[in-house]
Amino acid sequence: MERKNAWESYTKKQKDEVFAFAEGYKEFISNNKTERECAATFEKRALEAGFVRIEDILKKKKKLKSGDKVFCSNMGKEIAMFVIGKEPIENGMNILGAHIDSPRLDIKQNPLYESEGLALLDTHYYGGIKKYQWVTLPLALHGVVVKKNGEKVYINIGEKDDDPVFGVTDILIHLAGKQMEKKAAKAVEGEKLDVLVGSMPEKTSAGAEKNEKDPVVKALKKILKKEYGIEEDDFLSAEIEVVPAGAARDFGFDRSLIMGYGQDDRSCAYPSFEAILKAGTPRRTAVCLLVDKEEIGSVGATGMTSRFFENMTAELMNAAGQYSELGLRRALAASCVLSSDVSAAFDPNYADCFEKKNAAFLGKGIVFNKFTGSRGKSGSNDANAEYMGHIRDILDKKKIFFQTAELGKVDEGGGGTIAYILAEYGMNVIDSGVAVLNMHAPWEITSKADLYEALKCYEAFLESADPTKLY
């Protein structure tokens, strides 16, 4: 059952739309490389689009009605946006759920040290990475330092043309005999992913000892103090992420692809956000939920396993004069979700890892994974056939290009998303997203056509009607 390549059907006008949408996306992923940056940008744009903070609704005791646009932010790392539908919320919502965190290196709490005239920052990698991919790259520092008095210092170093960059070193090939004999997982150890940040010692003052301890670190502390107002102790309350430096770029002679960092899962988060901005007044309440911590199991106060979304839905229903505990349970159970997360694109260089009949291909549209998990579908949501039929109907009526896939061969590996967590409420949930080459690598590759089809899919889904009569 062959799926058609979207590029073959586009008119010139449609191609222009595809490329135009890709430009906005490239700018977004170039300027927003952390979950905090994504959430802040989405919040700013939501306000500009007429969304109102839930706190302001509650403070003014305003009653929500159909067509109202509301959002709530969670600790600056997660955001939920709602457009109140014509039907009661108890009838269910149409939810787009994606994540805005990505694999990276995190600076440890006590990171700064010196060794043989070089100053380094100690790191702990975040999410599933191939450690050897992160060496010898130009890296940038993004994040926030929170001082004891609550003052926040925002860090973004390495993105401007005149910024310094940083990096993780690697042993030269001439001396790499032992390293080359190791398995790939052990070729670069996690504790060797320390970031080189300086080498210039502070000038020894007259009368001082020539072998003064850590002169390079001492010099860097002065730079941090002068340029950023940061003391070494402030690393204790900092969240600084090490990410690839540089902007997203067109990829390929035909510019049909995009290479950039963090496309898992911002290639789904961005069109999800754009889709809810265009939602109008839907039949069912439309939701865009963009969460943190998916790459490490959706844990913590800003991950999908927290009660944030459930609590915000309760606040929303209460502000609309529709809340009851039973009503909330009914609303959640009657909801439909596209768990918008990326899928593995078929790579001809590694064809033996895929089963081609059930693989995702670049340029063939948004990908639906009926199940994820690993091997025997362990940890999977496994969507119902009735719901998949409902989704197919939506897509075919709107002539949206889509494909179905598994994450590689059955015994090859696997992965998971937030789908199973939302399904615990009894919701209809299926994974859907953009196919990605080099997934979890510092530089990932996507198709502009797939990104555009994802936008069209998400728009159509938010407008769709209640499918519960399918059962």
Short mmCIF file of C-alpha atoms in Angstrom, two decimals:
data_model
loop_
_atom_site.label_atom_id
_atom_site.label_comp_id
_atom_site.label_asym_id
_atom_site.label_seq_id
_atom_site.Cartn_x
_atom_site.Cartn_y
_atom_site.Cartn_z
CA MET A 1 0.00 0.00 0.00
CA GLU A 2 2.14 2.84 -1.34
CA ARG A 3 1.60 6.39 -0.09
CA LYS A 4 2.13 9.21 -2.56
CA ASN A 5 4.88 11.83 -2.18
CA ALA A 6 3.26 15.17 -1.39
CA TRP A 7 5.68 17.17 -3.54
CA GLU A 8 4.33 15.46 -6.68
CA SER A 9 0.85 16.91 -6.13
CA TYR A 10 1.60 20.45 -5.01
CA THR A 11 0.76 23.37 -7.27
CA LYS A 12 3.19 26.28 -7.42
CA LYS A 13 0.96 28.18 -4.98
CA GLN A 14 1.02 25.28 -2.53
CA LYS A 15 4.80 24.96 -2.81
CA ASP A 16 5.08 28.66 -2.03
CA GLU A 17 2.94 28.12 1.07
CA VAL A 18 5.09 25.16 2.12
CA PHE A 19 8.32 27.15 1.82
CA ALA A 20 6.82 30.21 3.53
CA PHE A 21 5.67 28.17 6.52
CA ALA A 22 9.11 26.57 6.73
CA GLU A 23 10.77 29.98 7.03
CA GLY A 24 8.80 30.82 10.16
CA TYR A 25 9.56 27.40 11.57
CA LYS A 26 13.30 27.70 10.91
CA GLU A 27 13.36 31.06 12.68
CA PHE A 28 11.50 29.57 15.64
CA ILE A 29 13.78 26.57 16.19
CA SER A 30 16.86 28.74 15.64
CA ASN A 31 15.82 31.19 18.38
CA ASN A 32 14.18 28.75 20.82
CA LYS A 33 16.46 25.89 21.82
CA THR A 34 15.22 25.21 25.36
CA GLU A 35 11.82 24.48 26.87
CA ARG A 36 11.94 27.83 28.72
CA GLU A 37 12.60 29.75 25.51
CA CYS A 38 9.82 27.90 23.68
CA ALA A 39 7.29 28.51 26.46
CA ALA A 40 8.19 32.21 26.69
CA THR A 41 7.83 32.70 22.93
CA PHE A 42 4.53 30.84 22.81
CA GLU A 43 3.21 32.86 25.74
CA LYS A 44 4.19 36.15 24.08
CA ARG A 45 2.59 35.17 20.79
CA ALA A 46 -0.53 33.84 22.53
CA LEU A 47 -1.06 37.20 24.20
CA GLU A 48 -0.60 38.97 20.87
CA ALA A 49 -3.20 36.64 19.33
CA GLY A 50 -5.81 37.55 21.96
CA PHE A 51 -5.38 34.69 24.42
CA VAL A 52 -5.87 35.65 28.07
CA ARG A 53 -4.04 34.25 31.08
CA ILE A 54 -6.19 31.99 33.22
CA GLU A 55 -5.00 33.95 36.28
CA ASP A 56 -6.57 37.12 34.88
CA ILE A 57 -9.84 35.28 34.21
CA LEU A 58 -9.95 34.00 37.79
CA LYS A 59 -8.94 37.32 39.32
CA LYS A 60 -11.70 39.19 37.48
CA LYS A 61 -14.16 36.32 38.04
CA LYS A 62 -15.01 36.45 34.34
CA LYS A 63 -17.32 33.75 33.00
CA LEU A 64 -15.92 32.02 29.96
CA LYS A 65 -18.07 31.48 26.88
CA SER A 66 -17.63 29.82 23.51
CA GLY A 67 -14.97 31.49 21.42
CA ASP A 68 -12.93 32.68 24.42
CA LYS A 69 -9.20 32.01 24.25
CA VAL A 70 -7.33 31.15 27.45
CA PHE A 71 -3.85 29.91 28.28
CA CYS A 72 -1.92 28.92 31.36
CA SER A 73 1.82 28.53 31.85
CA ASN A 74 3.43 26.10 34.26
CA MET A 75 6.72 27.23 35.83
CA GLY A 76 7.85 28.77 32.56
CA LYS A 77 8.41 25.35 30.97
CA GLU A 78 4.96 24.15 29.92
CA ILE A 79 1.94 25.84 28.39
CA ALA A 80 -1.68 24.87 27.76
CA MET A 81 -3.91 26.85 25.40
CA PHE A 82 -7.69 26.51 25.16
CA VAL A 83 -10.28 27.84 22.70
CA ILE A 84 -13.72 27.32 24.25
CA GLY A 85 -15.99 25.40 21.90
CA LYS A 86 -19.71 25.63 21.16
CA GLU A 87 -20.44 22.37 22.96
CA PRO A 88 -20.12 21.93 26.74
CA ILE A 89 -16.59 21.00 27.79
CA GLU A 90 -18.04 17.88 29.42
CA ASN A 91 -18.62 16.56 25.89
CA GLY A 92 -14.87 16.34 25.43
CA MET A 93 -12.02 18.31 23.91
CA ASN A 94 -9.81 17.95 20.85
CA ILE A 95 -6.26 18.04 22.16
CA LEU A 96 -2.92 18.48 20.42
CA GLY A 97 -0.16 17.37 22.80
CA ALA A 98 3.53 17.84 22.01
CA HIS A 99 6.74 18.34 23.99
CA ILE A 100 9.21 21.22 23.89
CA ASP A 101 12.25 19.68 25.60
CA SER A 102 15.01 18.07 23.51
CA PRO A 103 18.12 15.94 24.13
CA ARG A 104 21.10 18.03 25.24
CA LEU A 105 23.86 18.40 27.83
CA ASP A 106 23.01 20.01 31.19
CA ILE A 107 25.58 21.90 33.25
CA LYS A 108 25.97 20.32 36.71
CA GLN A 109 25.44 22.30 39.94
CA ASN A 110 29.14 22.34 40.83
CA PRO A 111 30.60 22.43 37.32
CA LEU A 112 33.59 24.77 37.03
CA TYR A 113 37.07 23.27 37.32
CA GLU A 114 40.56 23.56 35.86
CA SER A 115 42.88 20.86 34.57
CA GLU A 116 46.36 21.50 33.15
CA GLY A 117 45.62 25.07 32.17
CA LEU A 118 42.18 24.45 30.70
CA ALA A 119 38.89 25.47 32.32
CA LEU A 120 35.87 23.20 31.85
CA LEU A 121 32.23 22.86 32.85
CA ASP A 122 31.07 19.44 34.03
CA THR A 123 27.88 18.17 32.36
CA HIS A 124 25.19 15.51 32.66
CA TYR A 125 23.50 14.50 29.43
CA TYR A 126 19.70 14.80 29.20
CA GLY A 127 17.62 12.30 27.27
CA GLY A 128 18.71 9.53 24.94
CA ILE A 129 21.81 10.56 22.99
CA LYS A 130 24.69 8.95 21.16
CA LYS A 131 27.42 10.55 23.24
CA TYR A 132 30.03 10.43 20.48
CA GLN A 133 27.87 12.76 18.34
CA TRP A 134 28.37 15.66 20.76
CA VAL A 135 32.16 16.02 20.50
CA THR A 136 34.04 18.57 18.32
CA LEU A 137 30.88 20.60 17.64
CA PRO A 138 30.42 24.34 18.23
CA LEU A 139 28.12 24.50 21.24
CA ALA A 140 26.13 27.31 22.87
CA LEU A 141 25.00 27.91 26.45
CA HIS A 142 21.31 28.68 27.04
CA GLY A 143 19.48 28.94 30.33
CA VAL A 144 18.81 30.84 33.50
CA VAL A 145 20.73 31.56 36.69
CA VAL A 146 18.59 32.35 39.73
CA LYS A 147 20.31 34.22 42.54
CA LYS A 148 19.44 33.87 46.21
CA ASN A 149 17.45 37.11 46.11
CA GLY A 150 15.29 35.72 43.27
CA GLU A 151 16.92 37.76 40.51
CA LYS A 152 17.13 35.88 37.22
CA VAL A 153 20.04 36.14 34.80
CA TYR A 154 19.23 34.74 31.36
CA ILE A 155 22.09 33.09 29.49
CA ASN A 156 22.37 32.85 25.70
CA ILE A 157 25.99 32.65 24.56
CA GLY A 158 27.18 31.23 21.27
CA GLU A 159 24.44 32.18 18.81
CA LYS A 160 25.54 35.63 17.61
CA ASP A 161 28.29 35.95 15.02
CA ASP A 162 30.58 37.70 17.49
CA ASP A 163 29.80 35.35 20.41
CA PRO A 164 32.34 32.79 21.58
CA VAL A 165 31.32 29.15 21.23
CA PHE A 166 32.18 26.18 23.40
CA GLY A 167 32.74 22.49 22.83
CA VAL A 168 33.60 18.98 23.95
CA THR A 169 37.02 17.79 22.80
CA ASP A 170 37.90 14.38 21.35
CA ILE A 171 41.14 12.42 21.14
CA LEU A 172 42.99 12.74 17.83
CA ILE A 173 42.79 9.75 15.48
CA HIS A 174 46.56 9.19 15.80
CA LEU A 175 46.14 8.31 19.49
CA ALA A 176 42.68 6.77 19.35
CA GLY A 177 43.66 3.11 19.06
CA LYS A 178 42.03 2.04 22.32
CA GLN A 179 39.01 4.28 21.77
CA MET A 180 38.37 2.83 18.31
CA GLU A 181 38.23 -0.68 19.76
CA LYS A 182 35.36 0.22 22.09
CA LYS A 183 31.67 -0.21 21.35
CA ALA A 184 29.99 3.01 20.19
CA ALA A 185 28.15 3.35 23.51
CA LYS A 186 31.48 3.42 25.35
CA ALA A 187 33.67 5.29 22.87
CA VAL A 188 32.87 8.55 24.67
CA GLU A 189 31.97 8.22 28.36
CA GLY A 190 29.33 10.46 29.91
CA GLU A 191 31.83 11.96 32.35
CA LYS A 192 34.03 12.97 29.40
CA LEU A 193 31.37 15.24 27.95
CA ASP A 194 32.78 18.24 29.80
CA VAL A 195 32.68 21.54 27.95
CA LEU A 196 35.89 23.50 27.37
CA VAL A 197 35.26 27.17 28.25
CA GLY A 198 38.64 28.89 28.57
CA SER A 199 42.45 28.75 28.75
CA MET A 200 43.74 32.23 29.60
CA PRO A 201 45.11 32.46 33.17
CA GLU A 202 44.82 35.57 35.24
CA LYS A 203 48.05 37.53 35.15
CA THR A 204 50.12 36.82 38.27
CA SER A 205 50.40 39.95 40.37
CA ALA A 206 53.73 41.13 41.82
CA GLY A 207 54.65 39.14 44.93
CA ALA A 208 52.09 36.40 44.26
CA GLU A 209 53.07 32.76 43.97
CA LYS A 210 53.79 31.67 40.40
CA ASN A 211 51.95 28.38 40.96
CA GLU A 212 48.75 30.00 42.20
CA LYS A 213 45.92 27.44 42.10
CA ASP A 214 43.52 27.45 39.12
CA PRO A 215 44.50 30.77 37.52
CA VAL A 216 42.29 30.16 34.45
CA VAL A 217 39.21 29.51 36.57
CA LYS A 218 40.06 32.58 38.62
CA ALA A 219 40.13 34.68 35.45
CA LEU A 220 36.83 33.21 34.22
CA LYS A 221 35.13 33.99 37.53
CA LYS A 222 35.98 37.64 36.98
CA ILE A 223 34.49 37.51 33.48
CA LEU A 224 31.30 35.90 34.79
CA LYS A 225 31.05 38.53 37.51
CA LYS A 226 31.74 41.47 35.21
CA GLU A 227 29.66 40.47 32.19
CA TYR A 228 26.80 38.55 33.80
CA GLY A 229 26.84 39.42 37.51
CA ILE A 230 27.22 35.72 38.35
CA GLU A 231 29.22 34.24 41.23
CA GLU A 232 30.42 30.63 41.13
CA ASP A 233 27.94 29.72 43.88
CA ASP A 234 25.10 30.83 41.59
CA PHE A 235 25.58 27.66 39.53
CA LEU A 236 23.87 25.90 42.45
CA SER A 237 20.56 27.45 41.40
CA ALA A 238 21.03 27.52 37.64
CA GLU A 239 19.58 25.63 34.71
CA ILE A 240 22.06 25.99 31.86
CA GLU A 241 21.72 23.79 28.80
CA VAL A 242 24.45 23.05 26.27
CA VAL A 243 23.01 22.94 22.75
CA PRO A 244 24.41 23.06 19.21
CA ALA A 245 25.34 26.62 18.20
CA GLY A 246 23.93 28.04 15.00
CA ALA A 247 20.72 28.48 13.06
CA ALA A 248 18.54 25.96 11.25
CA ARG A 249 19.36 25.72 7.55
CA ASP A 250 17.82 24.58 4.29
CA PHE A 251 19.16 21.14 3.43
CA GLY A 252 19.71 19.72 -0.07
CA PHE A 253 20.11 21.26 -3.53
CA ASP A 254 16.34 21.63 -3.83
CA ARG A 255 15.98 23.13 -0.33
CA SER A 256 13.17 20.65 0.39
CA LEU A 257 14.57 19.67 3.80
CA ILE A 258 15.46 21.46 7.04
CA MET A 259 18.48 20.74 9.21
CA GLY A 260 18.28 22.06 12.75
CA TYR A 261 18.56 21.25 16.44
CA GLY A 262 15.57 20.20 18.55
CA GLN A 263 13.19 19.16 15.79
CA ASP A 264 12.17 16.35 18.14
CA ASP A 265 9.67 17.61 19.12
CA ARG A 266 9.49 21.23 17.98
CA SER A 267 8.57 20.15 14.46
CA CYS A 268 5.28 19.06 16.06
CA ALA A 269 5.00 21.75 18.76
CA TYR A 270 5.30 24.64 16.29
CA PRO A 271 2.52 23.56 13.87
CA SER A 272 0.35 22.58 16.87
CA PHE A 273 0.69 26.12 18.20
CA GLU A 274 0.04 27.65 14.76
CA ALA A 275 -3.04 25.45 14.37
CA ILE A 276 -4.71 26.63 17.57
CA LEU A 277 -4.09 30.26 16.63
CA LYS A 278 -6.33 29.61 13.62
CA ALA A 279 -8.97 27.62 15.51
CA GLY A 280 -11.80 30.17 15.35
CA THR A 281 -14.73 28.95 17.45
CA PRO A 282 -14.66 25.14 17.19
CA ARG A 283 -17.51 22.74 17.97
CA ARG A 284 -15.47 21.04 20.69
CA THR A 285 -13.06 22.94 22.92
CA ALA A 286 -9.68 23.00 21.20
CA VAL A 287 -6.50 22.51 23.21
CA CYS A 288 -2.80 22.83 22.49
CA LEU A 289 -0.73 21.29 25.28
CA LEU A 290 3.05 21.75 25.09
CA VAL A 291 4.91 19.94 27.86
CA ASP A 292 8.39 19.46 29.29
CA LYS A 293 10.43 16.40 30.38
CA GLU A 294 9.19 13.95 27.73
CA GLU A 295 12.74 13.00 26.87
CA ILE A 296 13.33 11.70 30.40
CA GLY A 297 10.00 9.98 30.97
CA SER A 298 7.51 12.88 31.29
CA VAL A 299 8.30 13.13 35.00
CA GLY A 300 8.34 16.12 37.36
CA ALA A 301 6.04 19.08 37.92
CA THR A 302 6.27 20.20 34.27
CA GLY A 303 6.03 16.75 32.69
CA MET A 304 2.87 15.08 31.41
CA THR A 305 2.60 12.86 34.50
CA SER A 306 1.95 15.93 36.67
CA ARG A 307 -1.63 17.06 37.43
CA PHE A 308 -1.16 20.40 35.65
CA PHE A 309 -3.42 19.70 32.68
CA GLU A 310 -6.13 18.09 34.79
CA ASN A 311 -6.08 21.02 37.22
CA MET A 312 -6.22 23.60 34.43
CA THR A 313 -9.16 21.81 32.81
CA ALA A 314 -10.97 21.96 36.16
CA GLU A 315 -10.25 25.71 36.43
CA LEU A 316 -11.47 26.22 32.87
CA MET A 317 -14.72 24.36 33.47
CA ASN A 318 -15.29 26.24 36.69
CA ALA A 319 -14.75 29.59 34.97
CA ALA A 320 -17.25 28.51 32.31
CA GLY A 321 -19.82 27.59 34.99
CA GLN A 322 -19.60 23.92 34.01
CA TYR A 323 -17.49 22.34 36.76
CA SER A 324 -18.30 19.26 38.77
CA GLU A 325 -15.98 16.43 39.66
CA LEU A 326 -18.04 14.05 37.54
CA GLY A 327 -18.17 16.58 34.71
CA LEU A 328 -14.38 16.89 34.74
CA ARG A 329 -13.99 13.10 34.56
CA ARG A 330 -16.46 12.96 31.67
CA ALA A 331 -14.68 15.79 29.84
CA LEU A 332 -11.32 14.04 30.06
CA ALA A 333 -12.68 10.62 29.11
CA ALA A 334 -14.58 12.02 26.10
CA SER A 335 -11.58 13.89 24.74
CA CYS A 336 -9.61 13.00 21.62
CA VAL A 337 -5.86 13.49 21.33
CA LEU A 338 -3.20 13.66 18.70
CA SER A 339 -0.06 12.90 20.67
CA SER A 340 2.07 14.97 18.34
CA ASP A 341 5.53 13.49 18.41
CA VAL A 342 8.05 12.73 15.70
CA SER A 343 8.64 9.41 14.01
CA ALA A 344 11.78 7.82 12.58
CA ALA A 345 12.23 8.52 8.87
CA PHE A 346 13.45 5.69 6.65
CA ASP A 347 17.19 6.00 6.12
CA PRO A 348 18.58 4.10 3.09
CA ASN A 349 21.99 3.98 4.76
CA TYR A 350 20.43 1.90 7.55
CA ALA A 351 17.67 0.13 5.65
CA ASP A 352 18.17 -3.06 7.65
CA CYS A 353 16.73 -1.33 10.76
CA PHE A 354 13.37 -0.71 9.08
CA GLU A 355 10.51 -2.81 7.73
CA LYS A 356 9.78 -0.77 4.58
CA LYS A 357 6.05 -1.51 4.30
CA ASN A 358 5.58 0.02 7.75
CA ALA A 359 8.17 2.78 7.73
CA ALA A 360 7.83 6.58 7.48
CA PHE A 361 9.34 8.38 4.51
CA LEU A 362 10.32 12.01 4.12
CA GLY A 363 7.88 13.95 1.95
CA LYS A 364 4.91 11.59 2.28
CA GLY A 365 3.04 13.61 4.89
CA ILE A 366 2.32 13.44 8.60
CA VAL A 367 3.03 10.06 10.22
CA PHE A 368 0.60 8.10 12.40
CA ASN A 369 1.94 5.48 14.77
CA LYS A 370 -0.94 3.31 15.97
CA PHE A 371 1.45 2.08 18.64
CA THR A 372 4.96 2.84 19.84
CA GLY A 373 6.65 1.09 22.77
CA SER A 374 9.35 -1.49 22.20
CA ARG A 375 9.38 -5.05 20.91
CA GLY A 376 6.08 -6.53 22.16
CA LYS A 377 4.48 -3.04 22.23
CA SER A 378 5.76 -2.62 25.78
CA GLY A 379 4.82 0.78 27.18
CA SER A 380 2.61 1.58 24.19
CA ASN A 381 -0.77 3.29 23.96
CA ASP A 382 -1.93 1.23 20.89
CA ALA A 383 -4.83 3.28 19.52
CA ASN A 384 -8.19 1.69 18.71
CA ALA A 385 -9.10 0.88 15.12
CA GLU A 386 -12.30 2.93 15.44
CA TYR A 387 -10.30 6.03 16.29
CA MET A 388 -7.86 5.45 13.45
CA GLY A 389 -10.84 5.17 11.11
CA HIS A 390 -12.16 8.50 12.40
CA ILE A 391 -8.76 10.14 11.81
CA ARG A 392 -8.55 8.74 8.28
CA ASP A 393 -11.96 10.23 7.51
CA ILE A 394 -10.84 13.68 8.70
CA LEU A 395 -7.65 13.57 6.66
CA ASP A 396 -9.12 12.22 3.44
CA LYS A 397 -11.94 14.79 3.43
CA LYS A 398 -9.33 17.56 3.64
CA LYS A 399 -6.96 15.83 1.17
CA ILE A 400 -4.12 15.79 3.70
CA PHE A 401 -1.11 13.61 2.97
CA PHE A 402 -0.47 11.06 5.70
CA GLN A 403 1.29 7.75 6.25
CA THR A 404 1.42 5.09 8.95
CA ALA A 405 4.54 3.62 10.47
CA GLU A 406 6.22 1.67 13.24
CA LEU A 407 9.42 2.77 14.94
CA GLY A 408 11.75 0.37 13.14
CA LYS A 409 11.71 -3.42 13.02
CA VAL A 410 9.90 -5.26 15.78
CA ASP A 411 13.02 -6.45 17.62
CA GLU A 412 15.23 -3.48 16.73
CA GLY A 413 14.35 -1.16 19.62
CA GLY A 414 11.54 1.29 20.23
CA GLY A 415 10.45 4.44 22.01
CA GLY A 416 7.57 6.18 23.70
CA THR A 417 5.59 9.43 23.85
CA ILE A 418 3.07 11.12 26.15
CA ALA A 419 0.22 9.15 24.53
CA TYR A 420 -0.12 6.47 27.19
CA ILE A 421 -0.38 9.07 29.97
CA LEU A 422 -3.35 10.86 28.39
CA ALA A 423 -4.91 7.51 27.55
CA GLU A 424 -5.09 6.74 31.27
CA TYR A 425 -8.05 9.14 31.44
CA GLY A 426 -9.88 6.98 28.89
CA MET A 427 -9.23 9.38 26.01
CA ASN A 428 -8.89 8.33 22.39
CA VAL A 429 -5.19 8.92 21.65
CA ILE A 430 -2.93 8.24 18.70
CA ASP A 431 0.64 9.30 17.99
CA SER A 432 1.09 11.60 15.02
CA GLY A 433 3.98 13.75 13.88
CA VAL A 434 6.74 14.59 11.47
CA ALA A 435 9.27 12.05 10.20
CA VAL A 436 12.85 12.87 11.27
CA LEU A 437 16.26 11.74 10.06
CA ASN A 438 19.10 11.77 12.61
CA MET A 439 16.57 11.77 15.47
CA HIS A 440 18.18 12.75 18.82
CA ALA A 441 21.37 13.85 17.07
CA PRO A 442 22.59 17.44 17.50
CA TRP A 443 21.40 18.21 13.94
CA GLU A 444 18.15 16.59 12.80
CA ILE A 445 16.54 16.64 9.34
CA THR A 446 12.87 17.03 8.38
CA SER A 447 10.88 17.63 5.20
CA LYS A 448 9.18 20.96 4.63
CA ALA A 449 6.27 19.10 3.03
CA ASP A 450 5.73 16.95 6.13
CA LEU A 451 5.83 20.02 8.36
CA TYR A 452 3.15 21.69 6.23
CA GLU A 453 0.96 18.59 6.15
CA ALA A 454 1.23 18.39 9.94
CA LEU A 455 -0.11 21.94 10.18
CA LYS A 456 -3.06 21.08 7.92
CA CYS A 457 -3.73 17.89 9.88
CA TYR A 458 -3.72 19.68 13.22
CA GLU A 459 -6.04 22.40 11.93
CA ALA A 460 -8.49 19.84 10.60
CA PHE A 461 -8.37 17.81 13.81
CA LEU A 462 -9.18 20.81 16.03
CA GLU A 463 -12.23 21.51 13.86
CA SER A 464 -13.47 17.90 13.90
CA ALA A 465 -16.63 16.59 15.54
CA ASP A 466 -17.20 14.10 18.35
CA PRO A 467 -16.28 10.52 17.29
CA THR A 468 -17.65 8.70 20.35
CA LYS A 469 -20.57 7.21 18.40
CA LEU A 470 -18.03 4.97 16.66
CA TYR A 471 -18.11 2.52 19.56
#
